[in-house]
PDB file of C-alpha atoms in Angstrom:
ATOM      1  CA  UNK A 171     -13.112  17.211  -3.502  1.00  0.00           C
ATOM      2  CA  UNK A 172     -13.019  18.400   0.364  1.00  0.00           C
ATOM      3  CA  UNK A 173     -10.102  16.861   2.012  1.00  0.00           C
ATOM      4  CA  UNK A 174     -12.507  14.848   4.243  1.00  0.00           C
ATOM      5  CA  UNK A 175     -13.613  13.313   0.711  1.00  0.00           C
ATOM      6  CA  UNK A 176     -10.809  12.181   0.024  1.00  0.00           C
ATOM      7  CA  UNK A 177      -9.604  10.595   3.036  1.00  0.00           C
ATOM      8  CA  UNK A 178     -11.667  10.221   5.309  1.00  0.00           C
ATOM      9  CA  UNK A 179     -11.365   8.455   8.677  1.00  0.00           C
ATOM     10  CA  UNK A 180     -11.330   4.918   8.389  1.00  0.00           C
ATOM     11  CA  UNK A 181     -12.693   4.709  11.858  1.00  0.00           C
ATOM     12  CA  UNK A 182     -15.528   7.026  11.356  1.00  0.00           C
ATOM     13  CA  UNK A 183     -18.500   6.004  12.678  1.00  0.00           C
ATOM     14  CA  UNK A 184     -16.682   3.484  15.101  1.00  0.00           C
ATOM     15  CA  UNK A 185     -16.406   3.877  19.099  1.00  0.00           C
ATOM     16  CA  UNK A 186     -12.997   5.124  20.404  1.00  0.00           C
ATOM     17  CA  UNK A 187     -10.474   2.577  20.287  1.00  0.00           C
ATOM     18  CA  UNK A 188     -12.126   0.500  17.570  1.00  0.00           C
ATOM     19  CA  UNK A 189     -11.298   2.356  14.255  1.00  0.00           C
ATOM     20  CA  UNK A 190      -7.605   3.792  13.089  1.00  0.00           C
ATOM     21  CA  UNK A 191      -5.946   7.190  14.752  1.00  0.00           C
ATOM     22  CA  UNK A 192      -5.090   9.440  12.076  1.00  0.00           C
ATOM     23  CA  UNK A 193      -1.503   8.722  12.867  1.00  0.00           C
ATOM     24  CA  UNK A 194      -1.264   5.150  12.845  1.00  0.00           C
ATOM     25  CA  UNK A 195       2.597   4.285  12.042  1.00  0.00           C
ATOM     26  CA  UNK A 196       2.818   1.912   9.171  1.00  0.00           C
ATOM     27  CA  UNK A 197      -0.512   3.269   7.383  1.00  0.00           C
ATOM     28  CA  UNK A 198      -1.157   5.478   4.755  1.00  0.00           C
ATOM     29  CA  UNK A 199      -4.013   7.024   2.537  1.00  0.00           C
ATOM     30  CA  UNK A 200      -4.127   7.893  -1.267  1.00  0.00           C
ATOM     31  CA  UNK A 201      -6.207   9.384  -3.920  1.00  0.00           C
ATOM     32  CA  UNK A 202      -6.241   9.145  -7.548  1.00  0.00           C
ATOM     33  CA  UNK A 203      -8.593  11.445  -8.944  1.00  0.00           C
ATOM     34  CA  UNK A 204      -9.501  10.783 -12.347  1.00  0.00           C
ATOM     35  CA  UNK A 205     -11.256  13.972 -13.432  1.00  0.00           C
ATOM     36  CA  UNK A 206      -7.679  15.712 -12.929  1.00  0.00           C
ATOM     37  CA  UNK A 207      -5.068  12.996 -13.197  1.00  0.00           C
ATOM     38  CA  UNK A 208      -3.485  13.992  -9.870  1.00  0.00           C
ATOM     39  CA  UNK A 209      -2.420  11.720  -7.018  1.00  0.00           C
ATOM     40  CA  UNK A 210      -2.698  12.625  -3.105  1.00  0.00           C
ATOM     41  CA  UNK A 211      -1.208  11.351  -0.409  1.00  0.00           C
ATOM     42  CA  UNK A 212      -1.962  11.530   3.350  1.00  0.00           C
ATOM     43  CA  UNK A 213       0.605  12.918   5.655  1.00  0.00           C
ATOM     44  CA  UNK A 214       1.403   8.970   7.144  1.00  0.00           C
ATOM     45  CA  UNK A 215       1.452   8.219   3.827  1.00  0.00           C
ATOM     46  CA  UNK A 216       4.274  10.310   2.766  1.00  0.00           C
ATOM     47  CA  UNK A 217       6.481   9.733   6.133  1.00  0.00           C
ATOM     48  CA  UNK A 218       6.158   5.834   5.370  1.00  0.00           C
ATOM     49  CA  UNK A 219       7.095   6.253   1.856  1.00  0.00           C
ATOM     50  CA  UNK A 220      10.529   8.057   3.154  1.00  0.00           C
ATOM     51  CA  UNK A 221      11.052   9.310  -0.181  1.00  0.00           C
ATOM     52  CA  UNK A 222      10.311  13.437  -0.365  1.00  0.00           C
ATOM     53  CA  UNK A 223       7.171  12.875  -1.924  1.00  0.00           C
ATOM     54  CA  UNK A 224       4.532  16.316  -2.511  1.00  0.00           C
ATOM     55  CA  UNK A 225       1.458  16.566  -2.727  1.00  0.00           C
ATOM     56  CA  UNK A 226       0.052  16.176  -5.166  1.00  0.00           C
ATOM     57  CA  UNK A 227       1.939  14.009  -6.238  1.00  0.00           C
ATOM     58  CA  UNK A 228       3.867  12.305  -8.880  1.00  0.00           C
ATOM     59  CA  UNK A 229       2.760   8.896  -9.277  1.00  0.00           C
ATOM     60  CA  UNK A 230       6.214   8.169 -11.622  1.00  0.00           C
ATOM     61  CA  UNK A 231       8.331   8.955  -8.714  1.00  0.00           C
ATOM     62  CA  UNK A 232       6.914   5.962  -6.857  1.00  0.00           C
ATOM     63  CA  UNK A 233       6.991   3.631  -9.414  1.00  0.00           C
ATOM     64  CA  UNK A 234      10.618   4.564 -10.002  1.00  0.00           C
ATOM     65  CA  UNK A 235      11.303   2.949  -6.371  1.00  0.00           C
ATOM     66  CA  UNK A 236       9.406   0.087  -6.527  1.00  0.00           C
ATOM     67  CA  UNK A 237      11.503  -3.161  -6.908  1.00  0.00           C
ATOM     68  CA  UNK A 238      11.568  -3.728 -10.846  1.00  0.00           C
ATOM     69  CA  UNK A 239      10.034  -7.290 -10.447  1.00  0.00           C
ATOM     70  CA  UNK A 240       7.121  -5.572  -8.361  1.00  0.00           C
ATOM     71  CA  UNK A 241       6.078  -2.169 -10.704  1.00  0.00           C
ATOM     72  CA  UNK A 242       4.667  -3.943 -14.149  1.00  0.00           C
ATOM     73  CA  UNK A 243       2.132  -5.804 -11.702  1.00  0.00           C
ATOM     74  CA  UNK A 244       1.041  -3.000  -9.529  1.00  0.00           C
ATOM     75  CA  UNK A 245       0.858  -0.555 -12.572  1.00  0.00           C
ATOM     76  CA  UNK A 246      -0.886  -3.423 -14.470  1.00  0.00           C
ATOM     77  CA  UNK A 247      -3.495  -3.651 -11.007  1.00  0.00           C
ATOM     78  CA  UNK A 248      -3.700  -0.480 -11.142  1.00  0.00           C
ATOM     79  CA  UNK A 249      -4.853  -0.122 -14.857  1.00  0.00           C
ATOM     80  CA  UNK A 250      -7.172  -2.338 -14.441  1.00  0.00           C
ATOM     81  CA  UNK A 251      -8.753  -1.284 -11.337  1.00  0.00           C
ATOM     82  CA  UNK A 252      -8.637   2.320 -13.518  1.00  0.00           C
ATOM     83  CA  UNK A 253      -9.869   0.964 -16.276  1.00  0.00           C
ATOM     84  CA  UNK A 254     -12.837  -1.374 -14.568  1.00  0.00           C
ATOM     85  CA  UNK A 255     -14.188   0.344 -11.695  1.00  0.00           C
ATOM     86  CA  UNK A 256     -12.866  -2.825  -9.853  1.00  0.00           C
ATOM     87  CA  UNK A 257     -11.208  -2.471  -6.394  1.00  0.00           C
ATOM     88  CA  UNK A 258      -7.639  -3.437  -6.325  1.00  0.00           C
ATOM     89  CA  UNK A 259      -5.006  -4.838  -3.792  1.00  0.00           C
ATOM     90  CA  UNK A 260      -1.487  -6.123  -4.336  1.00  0.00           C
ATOM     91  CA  UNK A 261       1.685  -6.386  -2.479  1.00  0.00           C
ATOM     92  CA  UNK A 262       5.370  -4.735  -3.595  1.00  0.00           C
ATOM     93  CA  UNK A 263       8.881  -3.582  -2.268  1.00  0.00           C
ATOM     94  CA  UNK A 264       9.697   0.062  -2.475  1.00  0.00           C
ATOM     95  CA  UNK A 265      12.908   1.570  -1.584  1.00  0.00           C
ATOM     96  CA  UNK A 266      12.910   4.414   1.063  1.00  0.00           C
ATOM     97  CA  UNK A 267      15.896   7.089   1.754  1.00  0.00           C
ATOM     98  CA  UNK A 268      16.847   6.127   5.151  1.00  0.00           C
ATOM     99  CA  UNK A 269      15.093   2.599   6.225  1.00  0.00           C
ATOM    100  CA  UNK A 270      16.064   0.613   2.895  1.00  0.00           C
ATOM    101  CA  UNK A 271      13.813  -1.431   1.237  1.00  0.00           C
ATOM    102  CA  UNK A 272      10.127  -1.850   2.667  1.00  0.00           C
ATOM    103  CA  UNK A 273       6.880  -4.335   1.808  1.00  0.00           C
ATOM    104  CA  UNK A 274       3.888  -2.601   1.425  1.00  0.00           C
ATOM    105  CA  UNK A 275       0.375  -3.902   1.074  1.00  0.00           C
ATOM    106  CA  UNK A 276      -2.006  -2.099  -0.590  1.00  0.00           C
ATOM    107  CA  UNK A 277      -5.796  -2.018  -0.825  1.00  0.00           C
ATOM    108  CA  UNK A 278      -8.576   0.573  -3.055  1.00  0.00           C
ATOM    109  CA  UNK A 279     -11.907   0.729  -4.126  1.00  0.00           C
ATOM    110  CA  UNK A 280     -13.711   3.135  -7.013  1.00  0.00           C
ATOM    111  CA  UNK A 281     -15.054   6.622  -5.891  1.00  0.00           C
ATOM    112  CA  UNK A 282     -18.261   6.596  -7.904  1.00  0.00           C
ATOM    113  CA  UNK A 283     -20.797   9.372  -8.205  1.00  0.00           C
ATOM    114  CA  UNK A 284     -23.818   7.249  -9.381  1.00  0.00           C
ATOM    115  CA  UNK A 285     -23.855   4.142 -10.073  1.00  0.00           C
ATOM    116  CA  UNK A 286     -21.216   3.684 -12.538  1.00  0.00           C
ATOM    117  CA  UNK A 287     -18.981   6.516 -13.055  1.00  0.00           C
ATOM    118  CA  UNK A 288     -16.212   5.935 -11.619  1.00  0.00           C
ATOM    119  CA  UNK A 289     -14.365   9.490 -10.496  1.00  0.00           C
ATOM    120  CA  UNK A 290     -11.476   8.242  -8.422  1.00  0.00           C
ATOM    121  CA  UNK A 291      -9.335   5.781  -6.326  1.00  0.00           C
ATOM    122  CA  UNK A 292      -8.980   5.538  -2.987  1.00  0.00           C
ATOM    123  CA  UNK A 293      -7.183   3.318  -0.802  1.00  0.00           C
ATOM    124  CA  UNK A 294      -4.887   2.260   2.117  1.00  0.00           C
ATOM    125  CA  UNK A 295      -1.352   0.895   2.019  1.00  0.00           C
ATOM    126  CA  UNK A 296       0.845  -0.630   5.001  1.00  0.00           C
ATOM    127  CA  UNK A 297       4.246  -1.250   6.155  1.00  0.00           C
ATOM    128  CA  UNK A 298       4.071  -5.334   6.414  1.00  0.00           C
ATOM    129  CA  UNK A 299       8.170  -5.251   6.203  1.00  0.00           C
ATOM    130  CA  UNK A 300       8.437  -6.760   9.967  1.00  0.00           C
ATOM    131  CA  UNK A 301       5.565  -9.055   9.588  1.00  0.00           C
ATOM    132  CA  UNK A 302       7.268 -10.413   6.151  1.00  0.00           C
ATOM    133  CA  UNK A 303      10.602 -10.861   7.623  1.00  0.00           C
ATOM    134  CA  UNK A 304       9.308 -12.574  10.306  1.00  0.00           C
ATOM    135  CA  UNK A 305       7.317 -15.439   8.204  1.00  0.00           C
ATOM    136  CA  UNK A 306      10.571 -15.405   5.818  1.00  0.00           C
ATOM    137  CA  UNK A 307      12.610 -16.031   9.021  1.00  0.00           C
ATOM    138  CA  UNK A 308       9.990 -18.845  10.413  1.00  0.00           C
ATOM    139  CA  UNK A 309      10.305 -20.733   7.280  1.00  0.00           C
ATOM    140  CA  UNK A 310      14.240 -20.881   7.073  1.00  0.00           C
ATOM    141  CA  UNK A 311      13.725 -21.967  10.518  1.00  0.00           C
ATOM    142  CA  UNK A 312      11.574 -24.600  10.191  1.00  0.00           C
ATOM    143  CA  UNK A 313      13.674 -25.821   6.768  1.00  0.00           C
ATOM    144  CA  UNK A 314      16.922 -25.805   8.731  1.00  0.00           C
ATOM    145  CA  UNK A 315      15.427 -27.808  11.255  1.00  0.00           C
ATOM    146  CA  UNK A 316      13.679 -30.190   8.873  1.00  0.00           C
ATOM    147  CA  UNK A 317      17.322 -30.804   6.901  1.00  0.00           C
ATOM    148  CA  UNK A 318      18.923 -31.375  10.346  1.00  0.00           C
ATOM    149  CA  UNK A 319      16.471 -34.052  11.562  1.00  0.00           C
ATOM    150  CA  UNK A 320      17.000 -35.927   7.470  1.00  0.00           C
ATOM    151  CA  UNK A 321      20.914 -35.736   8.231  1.00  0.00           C
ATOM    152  CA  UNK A 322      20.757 -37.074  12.256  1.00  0.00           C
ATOM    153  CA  UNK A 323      17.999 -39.976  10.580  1.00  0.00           C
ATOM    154  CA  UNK A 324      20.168 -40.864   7.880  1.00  0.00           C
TER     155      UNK A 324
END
């Protein structure tokens, strides 16, 4: 497939300033191609994964860094997604080399040629680390707050 196949702009077709930039920090593109089993990965992609990922790529090597309570349900997802046609999205922790562990989200849909043969996956993952530490440290928050008004009550 030509590289602007496989991942293309998300903003294409979109006037400047309302689609992605190709280097958009905390967002990645991938590529499972089905007629050859190999995985790609956009340059963002690789940077945000922190892990000296190639292209293409290994797909073990990721799973290896995913949290272990995290990879049975994305490989599952991503199975069944393979398996289907369906799109798939999900959520997991990944360790990186140098900024520890990170949330991604993740989001793909079927390459089809036709109707129903399904060729491919591609998809979009992002860094939500800050925006997950930052509802994690709202609810602590708002639970400290809600034992301290029960103890000054009681």
């Amino acid at each position: 497939m030509p590289e602007s196949d496989v991942f293309p702009h998300p903003g294409a077709g979109r006037a400047p300033g309302e689609g992605w930039t190709q280097s958009t920090p905390g967002f990645g593109r991938w590529l499972h191609d089905f007629t050859d089993g190999t995985w790609s990965w956009s340059e963002e992609m690789i940077a945000m994964y922190d892990a000296g990922l190639s292209n293409p790529g290994d797909v073990e090597a990721v799973f290896a860094r995913l949290h272990p309570d995290d990879a049975d349900r994305v490989r599952t997802s991503l199975e069944r997604a393979m398996r289907t046609g369906a799109p798939l999205n999900g959520q997991y922790r990944f360790r990186t080399d140098t900024r520890g562990e990170r949330v991604f989200a993740f989001f793909g849909d079927p390459v089809r040629i036709g109707r129903d043969m399904v060729v491919a996956l591609r998809g979009y993952t992002i860094d939500v680390t800050d925006h997950v530490q930052a509802v994690a440290r709202g609810m602590a928050t708002e639970m400290v707050e809600e034992l301290l008004g029960e103890r000054s009550s009681g």
